[in-house]
Coordinates of C-alpha atoms and ligand atoms in Angstrom, one line a residue:
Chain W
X27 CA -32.7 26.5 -8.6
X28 CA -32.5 22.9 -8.5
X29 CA -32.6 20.4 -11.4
X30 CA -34.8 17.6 -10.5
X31 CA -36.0 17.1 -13.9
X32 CA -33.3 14.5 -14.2
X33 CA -34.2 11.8 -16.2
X34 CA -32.1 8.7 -14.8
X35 CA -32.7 9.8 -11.2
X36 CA -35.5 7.6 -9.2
X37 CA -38.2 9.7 -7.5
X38 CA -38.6 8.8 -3.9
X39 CA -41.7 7.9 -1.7
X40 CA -42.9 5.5 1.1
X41 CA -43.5 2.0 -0.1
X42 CA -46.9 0.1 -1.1
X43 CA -46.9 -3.0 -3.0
X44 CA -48.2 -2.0 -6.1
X45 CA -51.7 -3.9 -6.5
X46 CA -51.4 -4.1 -10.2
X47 CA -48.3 -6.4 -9.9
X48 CA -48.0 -10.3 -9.3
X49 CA -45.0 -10.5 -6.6
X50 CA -43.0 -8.1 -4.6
X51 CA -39.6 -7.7 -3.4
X52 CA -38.5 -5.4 -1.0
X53 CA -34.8 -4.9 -0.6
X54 CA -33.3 -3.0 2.1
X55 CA -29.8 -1.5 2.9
X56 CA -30.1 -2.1 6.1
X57 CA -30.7 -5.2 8.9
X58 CA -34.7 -4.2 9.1
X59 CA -37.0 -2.8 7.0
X60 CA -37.0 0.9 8.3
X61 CA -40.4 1.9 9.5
X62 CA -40.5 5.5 7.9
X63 CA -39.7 3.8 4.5
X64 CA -43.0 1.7 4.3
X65 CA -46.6 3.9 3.5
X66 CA -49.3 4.2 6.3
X67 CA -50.6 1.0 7.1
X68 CA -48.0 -0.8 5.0
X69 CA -46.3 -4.0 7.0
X70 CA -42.8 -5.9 5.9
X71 CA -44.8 -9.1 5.2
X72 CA -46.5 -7.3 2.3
X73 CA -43.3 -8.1 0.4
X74 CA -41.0 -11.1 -0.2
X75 CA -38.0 -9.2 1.4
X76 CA -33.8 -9.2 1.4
X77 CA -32.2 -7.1 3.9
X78 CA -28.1 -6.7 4.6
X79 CA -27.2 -7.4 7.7
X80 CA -23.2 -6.9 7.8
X81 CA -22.5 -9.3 9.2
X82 CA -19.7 -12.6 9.0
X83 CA -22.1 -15.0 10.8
X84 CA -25.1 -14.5 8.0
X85 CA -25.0 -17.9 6.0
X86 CA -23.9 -17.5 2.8
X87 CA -26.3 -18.8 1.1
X88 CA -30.1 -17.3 2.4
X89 CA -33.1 -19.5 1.8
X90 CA -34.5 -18.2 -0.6
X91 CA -38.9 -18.7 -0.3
X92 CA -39.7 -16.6 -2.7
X93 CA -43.0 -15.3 -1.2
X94 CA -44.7 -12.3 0.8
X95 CA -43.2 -12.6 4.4
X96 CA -40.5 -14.3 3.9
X97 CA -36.7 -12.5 5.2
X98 CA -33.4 -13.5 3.0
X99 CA -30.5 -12.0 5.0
X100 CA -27.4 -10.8 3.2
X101 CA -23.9 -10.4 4.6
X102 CA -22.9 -7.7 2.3
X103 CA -25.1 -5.1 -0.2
X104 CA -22.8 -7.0 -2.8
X105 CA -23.7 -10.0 -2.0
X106 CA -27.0 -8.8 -2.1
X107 CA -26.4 -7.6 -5.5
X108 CA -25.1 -10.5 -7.0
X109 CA -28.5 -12.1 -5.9
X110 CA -30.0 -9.4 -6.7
X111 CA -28.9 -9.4 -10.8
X112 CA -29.2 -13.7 -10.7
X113 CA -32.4 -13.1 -9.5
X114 CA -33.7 -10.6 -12.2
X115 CA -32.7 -12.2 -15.1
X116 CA -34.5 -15.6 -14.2
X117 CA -37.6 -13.6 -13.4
X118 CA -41.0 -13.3 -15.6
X119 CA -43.2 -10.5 -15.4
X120 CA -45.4 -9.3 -13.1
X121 CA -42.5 -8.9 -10.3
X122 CA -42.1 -5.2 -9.0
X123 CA -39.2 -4.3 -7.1
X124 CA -38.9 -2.2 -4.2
X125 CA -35.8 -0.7 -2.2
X126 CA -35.5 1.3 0.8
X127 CA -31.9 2.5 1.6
X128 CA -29.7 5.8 1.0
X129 CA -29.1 7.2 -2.2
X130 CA -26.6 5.5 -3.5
X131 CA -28.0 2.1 -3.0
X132 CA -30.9 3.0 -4.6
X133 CA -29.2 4.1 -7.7
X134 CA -27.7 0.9 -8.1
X135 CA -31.1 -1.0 -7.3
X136 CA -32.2 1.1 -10.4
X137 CA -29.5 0.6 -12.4
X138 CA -29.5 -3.0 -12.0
X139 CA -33.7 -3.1 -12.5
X140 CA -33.3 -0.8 -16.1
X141 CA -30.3 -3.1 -17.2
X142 CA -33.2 -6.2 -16.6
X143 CA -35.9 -4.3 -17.9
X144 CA -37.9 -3.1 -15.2
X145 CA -39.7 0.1 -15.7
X146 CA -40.2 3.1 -13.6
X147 CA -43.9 1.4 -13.5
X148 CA -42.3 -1.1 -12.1
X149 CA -40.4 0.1 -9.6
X150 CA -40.2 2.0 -6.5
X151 CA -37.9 3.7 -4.1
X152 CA -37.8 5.1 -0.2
X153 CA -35.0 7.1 0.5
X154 CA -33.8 6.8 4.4
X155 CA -30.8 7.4 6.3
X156 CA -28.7 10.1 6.0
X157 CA -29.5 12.3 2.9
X158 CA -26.0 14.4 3.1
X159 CA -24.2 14.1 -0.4
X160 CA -20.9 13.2 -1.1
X161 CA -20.3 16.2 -3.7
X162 CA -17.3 15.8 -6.3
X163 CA -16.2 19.8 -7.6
X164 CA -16.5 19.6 -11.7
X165 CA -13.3 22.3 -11.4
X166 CA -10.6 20.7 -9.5
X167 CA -11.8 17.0 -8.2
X168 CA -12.1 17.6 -4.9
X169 CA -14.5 14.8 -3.4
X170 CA -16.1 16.5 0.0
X171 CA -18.1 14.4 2.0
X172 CA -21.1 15.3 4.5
X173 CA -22.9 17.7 2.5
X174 CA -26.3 19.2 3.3
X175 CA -27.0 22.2 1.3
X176 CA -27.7 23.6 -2.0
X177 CA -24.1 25.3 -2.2
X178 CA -21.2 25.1 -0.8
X179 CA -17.8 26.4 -1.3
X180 CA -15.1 23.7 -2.3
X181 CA -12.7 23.4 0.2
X182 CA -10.2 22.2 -2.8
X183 CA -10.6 25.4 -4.9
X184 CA -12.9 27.8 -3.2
X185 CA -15.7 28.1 -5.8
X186 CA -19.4 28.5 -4.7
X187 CA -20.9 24.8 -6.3
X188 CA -24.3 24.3 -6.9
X189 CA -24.9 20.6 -6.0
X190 CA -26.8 19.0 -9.0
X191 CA -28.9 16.1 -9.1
X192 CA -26.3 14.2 -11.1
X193 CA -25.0 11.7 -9.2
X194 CA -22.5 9.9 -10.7
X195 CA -22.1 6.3 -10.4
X196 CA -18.3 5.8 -11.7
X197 CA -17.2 8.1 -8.6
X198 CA -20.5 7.5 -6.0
X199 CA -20.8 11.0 -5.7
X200 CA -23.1 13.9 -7.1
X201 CA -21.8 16.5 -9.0
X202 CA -21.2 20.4 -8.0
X203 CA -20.7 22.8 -10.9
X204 CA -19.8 26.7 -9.6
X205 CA -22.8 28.9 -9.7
X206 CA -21.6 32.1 -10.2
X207 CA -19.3 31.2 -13.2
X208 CA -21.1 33.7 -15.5
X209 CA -21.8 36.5 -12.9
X210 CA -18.9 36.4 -10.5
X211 CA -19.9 36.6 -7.1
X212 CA -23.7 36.8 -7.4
X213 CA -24.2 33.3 -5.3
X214 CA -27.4 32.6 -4.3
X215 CA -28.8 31.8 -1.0
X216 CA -27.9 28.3 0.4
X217 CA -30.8 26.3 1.4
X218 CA -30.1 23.2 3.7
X219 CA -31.8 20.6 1.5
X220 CA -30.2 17.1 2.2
X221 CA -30.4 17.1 6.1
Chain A
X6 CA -52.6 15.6 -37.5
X7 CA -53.6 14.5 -40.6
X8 CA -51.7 11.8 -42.5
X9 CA -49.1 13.7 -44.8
X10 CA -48.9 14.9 -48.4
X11 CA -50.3 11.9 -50.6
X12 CA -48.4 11.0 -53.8
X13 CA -49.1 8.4 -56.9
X14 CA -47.8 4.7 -56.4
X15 CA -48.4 1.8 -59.5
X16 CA -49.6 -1.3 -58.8
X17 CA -46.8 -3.6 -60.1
X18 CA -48.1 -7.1 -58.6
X19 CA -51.0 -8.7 -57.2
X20 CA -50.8 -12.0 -55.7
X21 CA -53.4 -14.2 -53.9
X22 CA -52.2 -16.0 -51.1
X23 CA -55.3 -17.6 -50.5
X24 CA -59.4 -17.3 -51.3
X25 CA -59.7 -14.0 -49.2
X26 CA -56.2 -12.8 -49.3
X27 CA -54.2 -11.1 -51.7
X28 CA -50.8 -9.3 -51.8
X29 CA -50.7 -6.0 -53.5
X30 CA -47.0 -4.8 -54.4
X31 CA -46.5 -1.0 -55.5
X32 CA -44.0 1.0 -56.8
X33 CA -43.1 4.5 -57.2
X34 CA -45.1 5.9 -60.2
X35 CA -42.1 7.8 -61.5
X36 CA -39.4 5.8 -60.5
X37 CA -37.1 5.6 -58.0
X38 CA -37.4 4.5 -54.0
X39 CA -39.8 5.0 -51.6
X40 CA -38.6 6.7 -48.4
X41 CA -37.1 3.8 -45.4
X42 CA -40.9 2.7 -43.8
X43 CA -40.8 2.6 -39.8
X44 CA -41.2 -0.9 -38.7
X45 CA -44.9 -2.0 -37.8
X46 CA -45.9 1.1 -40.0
X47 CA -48.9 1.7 -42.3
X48 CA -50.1 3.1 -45.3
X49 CA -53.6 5.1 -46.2
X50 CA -54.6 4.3 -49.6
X51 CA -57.3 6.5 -50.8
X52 CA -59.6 4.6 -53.4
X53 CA -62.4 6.1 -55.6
X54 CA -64.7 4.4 -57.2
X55 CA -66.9 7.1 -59.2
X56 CA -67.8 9.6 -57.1
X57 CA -67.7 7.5 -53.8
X58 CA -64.1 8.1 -51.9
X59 CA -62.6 5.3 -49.2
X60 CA -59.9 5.9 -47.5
X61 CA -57.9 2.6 -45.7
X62 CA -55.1 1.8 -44.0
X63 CA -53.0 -1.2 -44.4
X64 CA -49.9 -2.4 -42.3
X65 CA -47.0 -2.5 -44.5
X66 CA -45.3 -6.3 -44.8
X67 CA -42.5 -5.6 -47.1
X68 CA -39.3 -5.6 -45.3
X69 CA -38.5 -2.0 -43.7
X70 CA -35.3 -1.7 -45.9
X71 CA -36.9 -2.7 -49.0
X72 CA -37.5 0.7 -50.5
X73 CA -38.1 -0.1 -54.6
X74 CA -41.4 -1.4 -53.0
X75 CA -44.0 -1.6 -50.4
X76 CA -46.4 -4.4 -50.0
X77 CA -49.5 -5.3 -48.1
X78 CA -52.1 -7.8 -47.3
X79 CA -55.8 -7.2 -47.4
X80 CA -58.3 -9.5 -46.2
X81 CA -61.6 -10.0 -48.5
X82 CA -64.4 -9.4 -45.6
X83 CA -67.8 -10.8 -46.2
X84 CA -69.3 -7.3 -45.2
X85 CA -66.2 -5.3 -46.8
X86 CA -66.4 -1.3 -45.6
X87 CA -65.9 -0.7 -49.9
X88 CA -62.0 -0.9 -49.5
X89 CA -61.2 -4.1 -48.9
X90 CA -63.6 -5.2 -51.9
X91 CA -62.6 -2.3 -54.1
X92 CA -58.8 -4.0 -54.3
X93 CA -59.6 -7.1 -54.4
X94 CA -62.1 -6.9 -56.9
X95 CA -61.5 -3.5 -59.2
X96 CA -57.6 -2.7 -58.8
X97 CA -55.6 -4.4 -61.4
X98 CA -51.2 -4.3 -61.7
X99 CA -50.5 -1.0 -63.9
X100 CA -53.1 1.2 -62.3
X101 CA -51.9 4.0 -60.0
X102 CA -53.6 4.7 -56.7
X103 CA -53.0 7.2 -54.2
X104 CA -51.0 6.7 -51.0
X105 CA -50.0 8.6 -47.8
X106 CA -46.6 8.2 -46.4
X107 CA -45.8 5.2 -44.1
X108 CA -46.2 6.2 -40.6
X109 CA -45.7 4.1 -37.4
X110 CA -48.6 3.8 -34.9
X111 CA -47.3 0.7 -33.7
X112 CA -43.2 0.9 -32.8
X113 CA -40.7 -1.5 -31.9
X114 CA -39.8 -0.5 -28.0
X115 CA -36.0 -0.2 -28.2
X116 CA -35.6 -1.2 -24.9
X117 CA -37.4 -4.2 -24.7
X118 CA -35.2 -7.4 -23.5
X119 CA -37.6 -9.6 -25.8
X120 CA -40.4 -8.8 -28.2
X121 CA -43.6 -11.0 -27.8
X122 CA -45.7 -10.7 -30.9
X123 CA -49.7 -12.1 -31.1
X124 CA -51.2 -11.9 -34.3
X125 CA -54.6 -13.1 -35.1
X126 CA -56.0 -13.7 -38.4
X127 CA -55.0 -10.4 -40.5
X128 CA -53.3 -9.0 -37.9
X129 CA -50.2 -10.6 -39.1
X130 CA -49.4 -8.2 -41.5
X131 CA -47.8 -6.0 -38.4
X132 CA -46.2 -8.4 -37.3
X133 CA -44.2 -9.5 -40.4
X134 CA -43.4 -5.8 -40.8
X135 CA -41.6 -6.1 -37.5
X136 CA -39.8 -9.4 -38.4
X137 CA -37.1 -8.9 -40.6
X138 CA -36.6 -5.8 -38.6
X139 CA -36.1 -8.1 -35.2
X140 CA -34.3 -10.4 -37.2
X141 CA -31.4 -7.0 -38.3
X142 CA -31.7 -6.1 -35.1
X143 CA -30.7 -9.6 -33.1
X144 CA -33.1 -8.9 -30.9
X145 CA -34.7 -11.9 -29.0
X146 CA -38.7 -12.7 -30.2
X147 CA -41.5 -14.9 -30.0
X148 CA -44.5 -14.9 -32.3
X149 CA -48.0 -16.8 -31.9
X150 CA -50.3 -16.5 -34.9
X151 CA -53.4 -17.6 -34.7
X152 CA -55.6 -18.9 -37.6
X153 CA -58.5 -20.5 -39.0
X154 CA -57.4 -24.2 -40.0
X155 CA -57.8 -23.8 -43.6
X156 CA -55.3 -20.8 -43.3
X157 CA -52.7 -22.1 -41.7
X158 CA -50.5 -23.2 -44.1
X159 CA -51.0 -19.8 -46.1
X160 CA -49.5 -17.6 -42.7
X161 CA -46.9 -20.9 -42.3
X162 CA -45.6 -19.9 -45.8
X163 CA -45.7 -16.3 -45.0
X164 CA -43.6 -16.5 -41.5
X165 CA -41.1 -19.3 -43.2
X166 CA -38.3 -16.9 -44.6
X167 CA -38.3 -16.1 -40.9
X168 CA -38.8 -19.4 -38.8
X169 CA -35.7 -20.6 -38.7
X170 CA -34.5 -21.4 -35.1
X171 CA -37.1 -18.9 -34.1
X172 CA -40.2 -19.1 -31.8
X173 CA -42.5 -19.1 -34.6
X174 CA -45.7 -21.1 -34.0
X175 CA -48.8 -20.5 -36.1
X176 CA -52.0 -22.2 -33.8
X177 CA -54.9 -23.3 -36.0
X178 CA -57.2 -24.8 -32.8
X179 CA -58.8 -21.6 -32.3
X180 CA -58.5 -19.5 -29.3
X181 CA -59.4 -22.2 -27.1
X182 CA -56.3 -24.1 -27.6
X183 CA -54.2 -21.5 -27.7
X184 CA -52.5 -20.9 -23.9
X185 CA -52.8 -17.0 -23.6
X186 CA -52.4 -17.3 -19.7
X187 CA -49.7 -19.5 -19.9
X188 CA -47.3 -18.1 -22.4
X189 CA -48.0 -14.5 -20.8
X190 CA -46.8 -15.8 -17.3
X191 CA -43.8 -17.4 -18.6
X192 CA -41.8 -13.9 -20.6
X193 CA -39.0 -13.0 -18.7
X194 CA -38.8 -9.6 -17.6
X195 CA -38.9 -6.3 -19.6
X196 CA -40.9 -7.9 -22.3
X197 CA -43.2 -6.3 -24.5
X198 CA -46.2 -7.8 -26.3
X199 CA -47.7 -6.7 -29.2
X200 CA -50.8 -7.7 -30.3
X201 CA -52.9 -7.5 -33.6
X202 CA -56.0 -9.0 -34.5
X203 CA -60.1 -8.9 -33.9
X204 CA -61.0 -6.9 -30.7
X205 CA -62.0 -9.7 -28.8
X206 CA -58.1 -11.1 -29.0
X207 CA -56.9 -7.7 -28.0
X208 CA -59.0 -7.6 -25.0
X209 CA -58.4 -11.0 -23.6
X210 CA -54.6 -10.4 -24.0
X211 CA -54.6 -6.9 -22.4
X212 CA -56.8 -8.0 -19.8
X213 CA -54.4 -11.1 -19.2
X214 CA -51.6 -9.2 -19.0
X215 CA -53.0 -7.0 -16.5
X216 CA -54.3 -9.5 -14.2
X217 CA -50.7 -11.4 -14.5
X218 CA -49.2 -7.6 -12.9
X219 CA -48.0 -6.5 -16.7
X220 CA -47.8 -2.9 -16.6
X221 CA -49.7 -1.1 -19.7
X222 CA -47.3 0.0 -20.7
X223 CA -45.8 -3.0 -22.2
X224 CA -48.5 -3.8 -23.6
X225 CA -49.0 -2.5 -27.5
X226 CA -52.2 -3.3 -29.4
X227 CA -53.1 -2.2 -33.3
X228 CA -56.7 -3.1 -34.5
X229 CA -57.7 -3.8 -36.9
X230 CA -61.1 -1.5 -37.2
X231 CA -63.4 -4.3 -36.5
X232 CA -67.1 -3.5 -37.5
X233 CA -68.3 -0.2 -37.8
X234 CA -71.2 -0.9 -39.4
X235 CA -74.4 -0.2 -36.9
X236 CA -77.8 1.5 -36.7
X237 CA -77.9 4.7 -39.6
X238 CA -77.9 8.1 -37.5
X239 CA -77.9 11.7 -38.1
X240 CA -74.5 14.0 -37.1
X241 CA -74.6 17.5 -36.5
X242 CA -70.7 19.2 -37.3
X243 CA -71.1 22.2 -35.1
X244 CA -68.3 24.1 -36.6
X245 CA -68.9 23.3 -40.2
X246 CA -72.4 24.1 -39.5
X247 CA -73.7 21.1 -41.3
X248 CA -75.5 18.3 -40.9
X249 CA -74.3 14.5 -42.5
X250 CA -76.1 11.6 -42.2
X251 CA -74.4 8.4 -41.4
X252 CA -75.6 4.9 -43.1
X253 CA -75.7 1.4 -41.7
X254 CA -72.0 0.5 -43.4
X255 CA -70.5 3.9 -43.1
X256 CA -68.2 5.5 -40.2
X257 CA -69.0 8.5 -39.4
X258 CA -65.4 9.8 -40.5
X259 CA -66.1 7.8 -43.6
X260 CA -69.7 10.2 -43.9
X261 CA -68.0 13.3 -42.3
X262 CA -65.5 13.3 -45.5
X263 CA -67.8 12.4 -47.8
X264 CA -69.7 15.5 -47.1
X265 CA -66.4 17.4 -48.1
X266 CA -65.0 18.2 -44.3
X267 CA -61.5 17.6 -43.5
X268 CA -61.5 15.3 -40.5
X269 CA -58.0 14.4 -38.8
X270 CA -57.4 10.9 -39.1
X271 CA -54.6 8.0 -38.9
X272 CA -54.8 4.8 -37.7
X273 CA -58.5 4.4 -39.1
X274 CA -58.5 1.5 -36.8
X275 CA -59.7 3.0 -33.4
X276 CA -56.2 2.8 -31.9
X277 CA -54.2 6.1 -32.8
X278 CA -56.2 8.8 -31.2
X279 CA -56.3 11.5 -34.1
X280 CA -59.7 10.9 -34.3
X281 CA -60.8 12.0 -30.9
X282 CA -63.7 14.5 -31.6
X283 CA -65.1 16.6 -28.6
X284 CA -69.2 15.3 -28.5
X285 CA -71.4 18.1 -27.7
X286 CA -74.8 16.3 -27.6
X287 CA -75.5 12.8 -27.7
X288 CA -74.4 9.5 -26.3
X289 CA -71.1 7.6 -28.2
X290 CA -71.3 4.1 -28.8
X291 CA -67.9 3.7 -28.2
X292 CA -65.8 0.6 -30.1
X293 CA -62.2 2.0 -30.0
X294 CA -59.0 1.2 -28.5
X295 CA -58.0 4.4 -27.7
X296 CA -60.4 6.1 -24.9
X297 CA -60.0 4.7 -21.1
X298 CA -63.0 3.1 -19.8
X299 CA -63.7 6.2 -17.8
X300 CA -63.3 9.1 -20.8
X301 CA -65.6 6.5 -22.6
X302 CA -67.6 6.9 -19.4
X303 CA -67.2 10.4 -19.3
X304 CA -68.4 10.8 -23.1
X305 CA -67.1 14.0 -24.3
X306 CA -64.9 12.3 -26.6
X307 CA -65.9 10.3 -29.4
X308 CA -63.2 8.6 -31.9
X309 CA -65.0 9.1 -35.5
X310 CA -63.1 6.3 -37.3
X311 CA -64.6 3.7 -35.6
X312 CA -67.3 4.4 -33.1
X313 CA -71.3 5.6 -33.7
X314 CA -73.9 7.2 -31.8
X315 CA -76.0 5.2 -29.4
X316 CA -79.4 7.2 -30.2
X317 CA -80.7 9.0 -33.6
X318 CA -78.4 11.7 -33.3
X319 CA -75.0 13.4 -32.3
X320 CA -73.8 16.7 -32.2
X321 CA -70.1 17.2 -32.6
X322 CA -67.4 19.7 -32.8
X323 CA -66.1 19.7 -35.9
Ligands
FES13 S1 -58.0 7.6 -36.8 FE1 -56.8 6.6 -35.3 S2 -58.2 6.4 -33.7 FE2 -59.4 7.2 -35.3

């Protein structure tokens, strides 16, 4: 029972530049490209690539080369952003556009590449780091953070939620809607899922 | 599929444009408005002359929310497949033809961020289909006609009502002058190009595109049936259990329906797919834009509007 037919939600894999395409950026939500986020065989100087590095002492503007190999260091993922979104809209096509990070970042790499847009053909997306969801209860709005299972019960309310693909942008959380609503009490087994 | 339930239109206008083309205005035979037209959508007209039945389709050009009438363009070919000729040379304002309703083989993406349209030669007739329809829409466009010298002005007077402060631009120097490469590798991202014309235009820009990292599928292309005239050969219809014989200037859905058989059909252009017929014997000689290069490869799939058999004879299942 799990709804991963949703339409807006990116489908995950490790990255290979795409050899259709004409250039290739690689952003990552984290210091280094993460090793389990690139294919067999795949190396970081494949891709032009933009990492955050969270940190003060990053300059605040990175040279930008704009070519395989070359490393743009941002100090925040909103700075990286706002590169990010200056970048797209001056672009022509041919680019694809990769991301490696957790969930949430990755939704808004999407969100960002559709609102320019890129195509699913023209994208692609590793998920690493943690995988537990932040889950917000549909009933009564409690936000419960951590989660690694197909259902849970709501600390806030009690209900048994069933933690849906729908992630929700406006609260950065996904969504968990009581599974037993019709049938009282006949809750399914919880799998662990997002370990 | 086959194209829906045909009704009556008149012929209220005929006006040539130029030596080879004329536009052809109907109107509802009894009155009335034709239903709202999809942008970039055609029309099949089905033409007798005596006993002999052609069925063409034609790109409307009238403006999508024009409904008292439809127009279109046709093109006087040299070796005309009977259509083209028949309109230009028989069909006279007042008479009343038959015509299926408009469908759209050939849509305006909704989510494109600009619209890049490539017309060559008749292949403008799409293309100013989807004008006025850009134009409603605000969307941002680019258009590139290309043309034989001598027709230049007639497309420049057919893209003015729409030029202004647009990326209009009608080349006359042939394809060699025109920058294909160049204007591909400049469109911003999350453009869509749409291209009409001869085969040979369509290939070079989807084989552009791809080689400049386009995906396909931003890539549209409508033909414009090329030539389907070949080498005469015999096909067998499996299911109909008969046997028609297809001449040098016919296609073989053009002989399969003369012999009676209902055939699905659309585009009649090689670009829709309702065509696709399984081949049961025989080698396809195929000139469609439909078919990958590996089920063309594969050949158990032969599009009837537009392709032919390679040897004397095919069996198909139809
Ligand atoms: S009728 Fe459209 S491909 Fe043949």
């Amino acid at each position: 029972m799990s709804d991963q037919g949703m339409k807006s939600r990116p489908t995950y894999a490790p990255l290979a530049p795409d050899p259709s395409g004409r250039h290739h950026l690689l952003v990552v939500e984290a210091a280094e490209v993460p090793a389990e986020a690139l294919a067999e065989g795949v190396v970081p100087s494949a891709f032009e690539v933009w990492t955050v590095a969270r940190r003060s002492a990053v300059p605040s503007a990175p040279a930008m080369e704009e070519a395989p190999g070359s490393v743009a260091i941002f100090r925040s993922v909103t700075h990286l952003f706002s590169a990010l979104e200056e970048r797209l809209a001056r672009e022509t096509m041919g680019l694809r556009l990769y991301a490696a990070g957790a969930e949430p970042f990755l939704w808004d790499v999407w969100g960002r590449a559709e609102k320019a847009g890129l195509s699913r053909q023209e994208t692609a997306f590793a998920e690493v780091g943690p995988k537990a969801r932040r889950i917000y209860c549909v009933h009564c709005r409690t936000v419960t953070e951590g989660v690694t299972t197909s259902i849970f019960t709501c600390p806030g309310c009690g209900a048994s939620l069933f933690v849906r693909d729908h992630f929700s942008r406006r609260l950065a959380a996904f969504m968990g809607v009581q599974v037993d609503a019709e049938v009282p009490g006949e809750v399914p087994e919880a799998e662990e899922l997002y370990a | 599929m086959t194209a829906a339930q045909p009704f009556n239109v008149r012929v209220r206008e005929i006006v040539e444009l130029a030596p080879s083309l004329k536009r052809f205005s109907f109107e509802p035979v009894h009155g009335g408005v034709f239903p709202t037209p999809p942008a970039g959508g055609h029309v099949l007209l089905t033409l007798r002359d005596g006993a002999r039945v052609m069925k063409n389709a034609y790109s409307l050009v009238s403006p999508p929310s024009e409904r008292s009438r439809y127009d279109i363009i046709v093109r006087l070919v040299a070796q005309s497949r009977g259509g083209s000729s028949h309109l230009h040379r028989k069909v006279a304002p007042g008479d009343v033809l038959e015509m299926a309703n408009p469908v759209s083989l050939f849509p305006l993406i909704s989510t494109a961020k600009k619209h890049l349209l490539i017309g060559g030669g008749i292949g403008i007739t799409p293309m100013l289909s989807f004008l006025p329809e850009l134009k409603a829409r605000g969307a941002r466009f680019e258009l590139h006609q290309l043309a034989t010298l001598e027709e230049v002005p007639v497309f420049e007077r057919l893209l003015a009502p729409y030029a202004a402060g647009e990326e209009i631009r009608v080349h006359g120097g042939g394809r060699a002058a025109f920058d294909l490469a160049g204007l591909l590798a400049r469109q911003p991202l999350g453009t869509h190009v749409y291209v009409c014309g001869p085969h040979s235009l369509m290939e070079a820009v989807a084989s552009t595109a791809a080689a400049l990292g386009w995906p396909k599928t931003k890539v549209h292309k409508e033909s414009f049936g090329g030539d389907i005239t070949g080498l005469p050969f015999r096909a067998v219809l499996r299911k109909s259990g008969i046997e028609v014989e297809v001449g040098e200037s016919q296609s073989l859905l053009e002989a399969i329906e003369a012999a009676g058989v209902e055939a699905p059909c659309l585009c009649r252009g090689g670009a829709c797919g309702q065509c696709a017929t399984p081949l049961v014997e025989g080698e396809a000689e195929h000139r469609d834009d439909f078919l990958s290069a590996e089920e063309k490869a594969a050949g158990t799939l032969i599009m009837t509007c537009v392709s032919r058999a390679r040897g004397p004879r095919i069996v198909i299942d139809l």
